[in-house]
């Protein structure tokens, strides 16, 4: 799947289907600090991501 | 697809909220957010139904969400945006704010620091040799106070959420800063020529506010202010989120129980701390000196040539900023 990251903007490709929580754990990203979006819609922690998905992992923490 | 169901309606969920030990669909996530805001407003007497409300908007998720929620709840709320001149970050923040207001037919007032006062945040930081957030915070506070009083608003709303307040509380507690702790409350009553200020998002997390925006189709500024990267506030938030991950609900109890249990105990101290105030000789705002801090800053830094953002960034913030620009160009 194609994963879009922010702050700053960048992209990585990850092979194989997995859940949102599995993906965040693998990337060492705290579930409390991110949301996962697919086609403009939020995907919950146990939501399944497929190999041909394009998703965004959006950080929600701001420091202002 | 996903197995989890909304706690309220049993339709497929779009978000898991561990602190509520439940999942929610889009509609019921919005309902939860509205109810938390209504509860905050009611518990702390934040707003009256016919108040004229001025929302301090930055173009980020929290200020656009609080504006959206208040309008949704039927409040008369206008926005004020202050152009800080922080390079591309400020340009896109303004575009998001402007588009949000225009799409909804909301009234937005804009004050540009450089156009109207002859300086911007990076220049002020360079000239005063202090951290950018110091000149930035001072300028925003002053301009929001002024605009509220001049425009006849009853109250200023800011988008501070549960994570913001918990992080500030964490910092104040690490230092046992009794003075700051005694003033940390989601409502600041009007006093001595300062408007009333309230934080209706005090019961909602950053993750919930980002989710509100995504569900409502609000296109907000996702990128971070380049000045914020690597600051202490972010380090406190990371620490609290690490605890929250292990023990959901910790942030909410840390901050909300403070407001319920500790703030009343500390309240006596903060009343004693109000100094002697009179009017600023230049702008008329309340101040303890002859001239207010904003006018002194403006006299000192106004008219300087603009300083580019990267010249006031150091360490991690500078590396992140330069890497981001390279990414944007390449
Ligand atoms: S991080 Fe600092 S400089 Fe940036 S907007 Fe916030 S207060 Fe201003
Ligand atoms: Zn539902
Ligand atoms: Zn003044």
CSV table of N, CA and C in Angstrom, one decimal, chain A residues 5-9 20-21 24-25 29-38 40-48 50 53 56-64, chain B residues 1-4 13-16 18 29 61-62 163-164 205-207 210-211 214-215 220 222-224 228 231 233-234 237-238 241-242 244-245 251 320 323-324:
chain,number,residue,atom,x,y,z
A,5,UNK,N,2.7,10.4,4.5
A,5,UNK,CA,3.0,10.9,5.8
A,5,UNK,C,3.1,12.4,5.8
A,6,UNK,N,2.9,13.0,6.9
A,6,UNK,CA,2.9,14.5,6.9
A,6,UNK,C,4.0,15.0,7.9
A,7,UNK,N,4.2,16.3,7.9
A,7,UNK,CA,5.1,17.0,8.8
A,7,UNK,C,6.5,16.4,8.8
A,8,UNK,N,7.2,16.5,7.7
A,8,UNK,CA,6.8,17.0,6.4
A,8,UNK,C,6.2,16.0,5.5
A,9,UNK,N,5.7,16.4,4.4
A,9,UNK,CA,5.0,15.5,3.5
A,9,UNK,C,6.0,14.5,2.9
A,20,UNK,N,-5.1,-1.1,10.8
A,20,UNK,CA,-4.5,0.2,11.1
A,20,UNK,C,-3.6,0.1,12.4
A,21,UNK,N,-4.1,-0.6,13.4
A,21,UNK,CA,-3.3,-0.7,14.6
A,21,UNK,C,-2.0,-1.4,14.4
A,24,UNK,N,0.4,1.0,12.6
A,24,UNK,CA,0.9,2.1,13.4
A,24,UNK,C,1.9,1.5,14.4
A,25,UNK,N,1.7,0.3,14.9
A,25,UNK,CA,2.6,-0.3,15.8
A,25,UNK,C,4.0,-0.6,15.1
A,29,UNK,N,4.4,4.3,15.8
A,29,UNK,CA,3.6,5.5,15.9
A,29,UNK,C,2.5,5.3,16.9
A,30,UNK,N,2.4,6.2,17.9
A,30,UNK,CA,1.4,6.1,19.0
A,30,UNK,C,0.0,6.3,18.4
A,31,UNK,N,-0.9,5.3,18.7
A,31,UNK,CA,-2.3,5.4,18.2
A,31,UNK,C,-3.0,6.7,18.7
A,32,UNK,N,-2.6,7.2,19.8
A,32,UNK,CA,-3.2,8.4,20.3
A,32,UNK,C,-2.8,9.7,19.5
A,33,UNK,N,-1.7,9.6,18.7
A,33,UNK,CA,-1.2,10.7,18.1
A,33,UNK,C,-1.4,10.8,16.6
A,34,UNK,N,-2.2,9.8,16.0
A,34,UNK,CA,-2.4,9.7,14.6
A,34,UNK,C,-3.8,9.3,14.2
A,35,UNK,N,-4.2,9.6,13.0
A,35,UNK,CA,-5.4,9.1,12.5
A,35,UNK,C,-5.1,8.5,11.1
A,36,UNK,N,-5.8,7.5,10.7
A,36,UNK,CA,-5.6,7.0,9.3
A,36,UNK,C,-6.8,7.2,8.4
A,37,UNK,N,-6.5,7.8,7.2
A,37,UNK,CA,-7.6,8.2,6.3
A,37,UNK,C,-7.4,7.4,5.0
A,38,UNK,N,-8.5,6.9,4.5
A,38,UNK,CA,-8.5,6.3,3.2
A,38,UNK,C,-9.7,6.9,2.4
A,40,UNK,N,-10.6,9.8,1.9
A,40,UNK,CA,-11.3,10.9,2.6
A,40,UNK,C,-12.1,10.4,3.9
A,41,UNK,N,-12.0,9.1,4.2
A,41,UNK,CA,-12.8,8.6,5.3
A,41,UNK,C,-11.8,8.0,6.4
A,42,UNK,N,-12.2,8.2,7.6
A,42,UNK,CA,-11.4,7.6,8.7
A,42,UNK,C,-11.5,6.1,8.8
A,43,UNK,N,-10.4,5.4,9.1
A,43,UNK,CA,-10.4,4.0,9.3
A,43,UNK,C,-10.1,3.7,10.7
A,44,UNK,N,-10.9,2.9,11.4
A,44,UNK,CA,-10.7,2.7,12.9
A,44,UNK,C,-9.5,1.7,13.1
A,45,UNK,N,-9.1,1.6,14.3
A,45,UNK,CA,-7.9,0.7,14.7
A,45,UNK,C,-8.0,-0.7,14.1
A,46,UNK,N,-9.1,-1.3,14.2
A,46,UNK,CA,-9.2,-2.7,13.7
A,46,UNK,C,-9.6,-2.8,12.2
A,47,UNK,N,-9.6,-1.6,11.5
A,47,UNK,CA,-10.0,-1.6,10.1
A,47,UNK,C,-8.8,-2.2,9.3
A,48,UNK,N,-9.2,-2.9,8.2
A,48,UNK,CA,-8.2,-3.6,7.4
A,48,UNK,C,-7.8,-2.8,6.3
A,50,UNK,N,-5.7,-2.8,2.7
A,50,UNK,CA,-5.3,-3.7,1.6
A,50,UNK,C,-4.1,-3.2,0.8
A,53,UNK,N,-4.4,-0.2,-1.4
A,53,UNK,CA,-5.0,1.0,-0.8
A,53,UNK,C,-3.9,2.2,-0.9
A,56,UNK,N,-3.5,7.9,4.1
A,56,UNK,CA,-2.7,8.9,4.8
A,56,UNK,C,-2.7,8.7,6.3
A,57,UNK,N,-1.5,8.8,6.9
A,57,UNK,CA,-1.4,8.7,8.3
A,57,UNK,C,-1.2,10.2,8.8
A,58,UNK,N,-2.2,10.7,9.4
A,58,UNK,CA,-2.2,12.1,9.7
A,58,UNK,C,-1.9,12.3,11.2
A,59,UNK,N,-0.8,13.1,11.5
A,59,UNK,CA,-0.5,13.4,12.9
A,59,UNK,C,-1.5,14.4,13.4
A,60,UNK,N,-1.9,14.2,14.7
A,60,UNK,CA,-2.9,15.1,15.2
A,60,UNK,C,-2.4,16.0,16.3
A,61,UNK,N,-1.1,15.9,16.7
A,61,UNK,CA,-0.5,16.6,17.8
A,61,UNK,C,0.1,18.0,17.2
A,62,UNK,N,-0.3,19.1,17.8
A,62,UNK,CA,0.3,20.3,17.3
A,62,UNK,C,0.9,21.1,18.5
A,63,UNK,N,1.9,21.8,18.2
A,63,UNK,CA,2.8,22.4,19.3
A,63,UNK,C,2.6,23.9,19.5
A,64,UNK,N,1.6,24.5,18.8
A,64,UNK,CA,1.5,26.0,18.9
A,64,UNK,C,1.0,26.4,20.3
B,1,UNK,N,-14.4,-5.7,5.6
B,1,UNK,CA,-13.8,-4.5,6.1
B,1,UNK,C,-13.7,-4.5,7.6
B,2,UNK,N,-13.9,-3.3,8.2
B,2,UNK,CA,-13.7,-3.3,9.7
B,2,UNK,C,-14.8,-4.0,10.4
B,3,UNK,N,-14.4,-4.6,11.6
B,3,UNK,CA,-15.3,-5.3,12.4
B,3,UNK,C,-16.0,-4.5,13.4
B,4,UNK,N,-15.4,-3.3,13.8
B,4,UNK,CA,-16.0,-2.6,15.0
B,4,UNK,C,-17.2,-1.9,14.6
B,13,UNK,N,-18.1,1.4,12.5
B,13,UNK,CA,-17.4,2.5,13.2
B,13,UNK,C,-16.4,3.1,12.2
B,14,UNK,N,-16.1,4.4,12.4
B,14,UNK,CA,-15.0,5.0,11.7
B,14,UNK,C,-13.8,5.4,12.6
B,15,UNK,N,-14.1,5.3,14.0
B,15,UNK,CA,-13.0,5.7,14.9
B,15,UNK,C,-13.1,4.9,16.2
B,16,UNK,N,-12.0,4.5,16.7
B,16,UNK,CA,-11.9,3.9,18.1
B,16,UNK,C,-11.5,5.0,19.1
B,18,UNK,N,-10.3,4.9,22.7
B,18,UNK,CA,-10.0,4.0,23.8
B,18,UNK,C,-10.4,4.7,25.2
B,29,UNK,N,-19.8,10.3,16.4
B,29,UNK,CA,-18.6,11.0,16.9
B,29,UNK,C,-18.9,12.5,17.0
B,61,UNK,N,-6.6,22.7,13.0
B,61,UNK,CA,-7.8,22.0,13.3
B,61,UNK,C,-8.7,22.5,14.4
B,62,UNK,N,-8.0,22.9,15.5
B,62,UNK,CA,-8.8,23.2,16.7
B,62,UNK,C,-9.6,24.5,16.6
B,163,UNK,N,-5.6,18.1,25.3
B,163,UNK,CA,-4.2,17.9,25.2
B,163,UNK,C,-3.3,19.1,25.5
B,164,UNK,N,-3.8,20.3,24.9
B,164,UNK,CA,-3.1,21.5,25.1
B,164,UNK,C,-3.0,21.8,26.6
B,205,UNK,N,-10.1,15.8,23.0
B,205,UNK,CA,-8.6,15.6,22.6
B,205,UNK,C,-8.3,16.1,21.2
B,206,UNK,N,-7.0,16.2,21.0
B,206,UNK,CA,-6.6,16.6,19.6
B,206,UNK,C,-7.0,15.6,18.6
B,207,UNK,N,-7.0,14.3,18.9
B,207,UNK,CA,-7.4,13.3,18.0
B,207,UNK,C,-8.8,13.4,17.6
B,210,UNK,N,-9.2,16.5,15.3
B,210,UNK,CA,-8.8,16.2,13.9
B,210,UNK,C,-9.9,15.4,13.2
B,211,UNK,N,-10.4,14.4,14.0
B,211,UNK,CA,-11.5,13.6,13.4
B,211,UNK,C,-12.7,14.4,13.1
B,214,UNK,N,-12.1,16.1,9.8
B,214,UNK,CA,-12.1,15.1,8.7
B,214,UNK,C,-13.5,14.7,8.3
B,215,UNK,N,-14.3,14.4,9.3
B,215,UNK,CA,-15.7,14.0,9.1
B,215,UNK,C,-16.5,15.2,8.5
B,220,UNK,N,-7.9,21.8,6.9
B,220,UNK,CA,-7.2,22.7,7.8
B,220,UNK,C,-5.7,22.6,7.5
B,222,UNK,N,-2.5,21.2,8.2
B,222,UNK,CA,-2.0,20.0,8.9
B,222,UNK,C,-0.5,20.2,9.3
B,223,UNK,N,0.2,21.0,8.5
B,223,UNK,CA,1.7,21.2,8.8
B,223,UNK,C,1.8,22.0,10.1
B,224,UNK,N,2.9,21.7,10.8
B,224,UNK,CA,3.2,22.4,12.0
B,224,UNK,C,3.8,23.7,11.8
B,228,UNK,N,7.5,25.7,16.2
B,228,UNK,CA,7.0,24.8,17.3
B,228,UNK,C,7.9,23.5,17.4
B,231,UNK,N,9.8,21.8,20.5
B,231,UNK,CA,9.6,22.6,21.7
B,231,UNK,C,9.1,21.7,22.9
B,233,UNK,N,6.5,22.0,24.8
B,233,UNK,CA,5.1,21.7,24.8
B,233,UNK,C,4.8,20.4,24.1
B,234,UNK,N,5.5,20.2,22.9
B,234,UNK,CA,5.4,18.9,22.2
B,234,UNK,C,5.9,17.7,22.9
B,237,UNK,N,3.4,16.7,25.4
B,237,UNK,CA,2.3,16.0,24.8
B,237,UNK,C,2.7,14.6,24.5
B,238,UNK,N,3.9,14.4,24.0
B,238,UNK,CA,4.4,13.0,23.7
B,238,UNK,C,4.4,12.2,24.9
B,241,UNK,N,0.9,11.3,25.9
B,241,UNK,CA,0.3,10.3,25.0
B,241,UNK,C,0.9,8.9,25.2
B,242,UNK,N,2.1,8.9,25.6
B,242,UNK,CA,2.7,7.6,26.0
B,242,UNK,C,2.0,6.9,27.2
B,244,UNK,N,-1.1,7.8,28.0
B,244,UNK,CA,-2.5,7.5,27.6
B,244,UNK,C,-2.6,6.2,26.8
B,245,UNK,N,-1.6,5.9,26.1
B,245,UNK,CA,-1.6,4.6,25.3
B,245,UNK,C,-1.7,3.4,26.3
B,251,UNK,N,-5.1,11.3,30.4
B,251,UNK,CA,-5.1,12.8,30.2
B,251,UNK,C,-6.3,13.5,30.7
B,320,UNK,N,14.4,20.3,10.4
B,320,UNK,CA,13.1,19.8,9.9
B,320,UNK,C,12.6,20.8,8.9
B,323,UNK,N,14.6,20.4,5.6
B,323,UNK,CA,14.3,19.1,5.0
B,323,UNK,C,12.9,19.2,4.3
B,324,UNK,N,11.9,19.9,5.0
B,324,UNK,CA,10.6,20.1,4.5
B,324,UNK,C,10.6,20.9,3.2
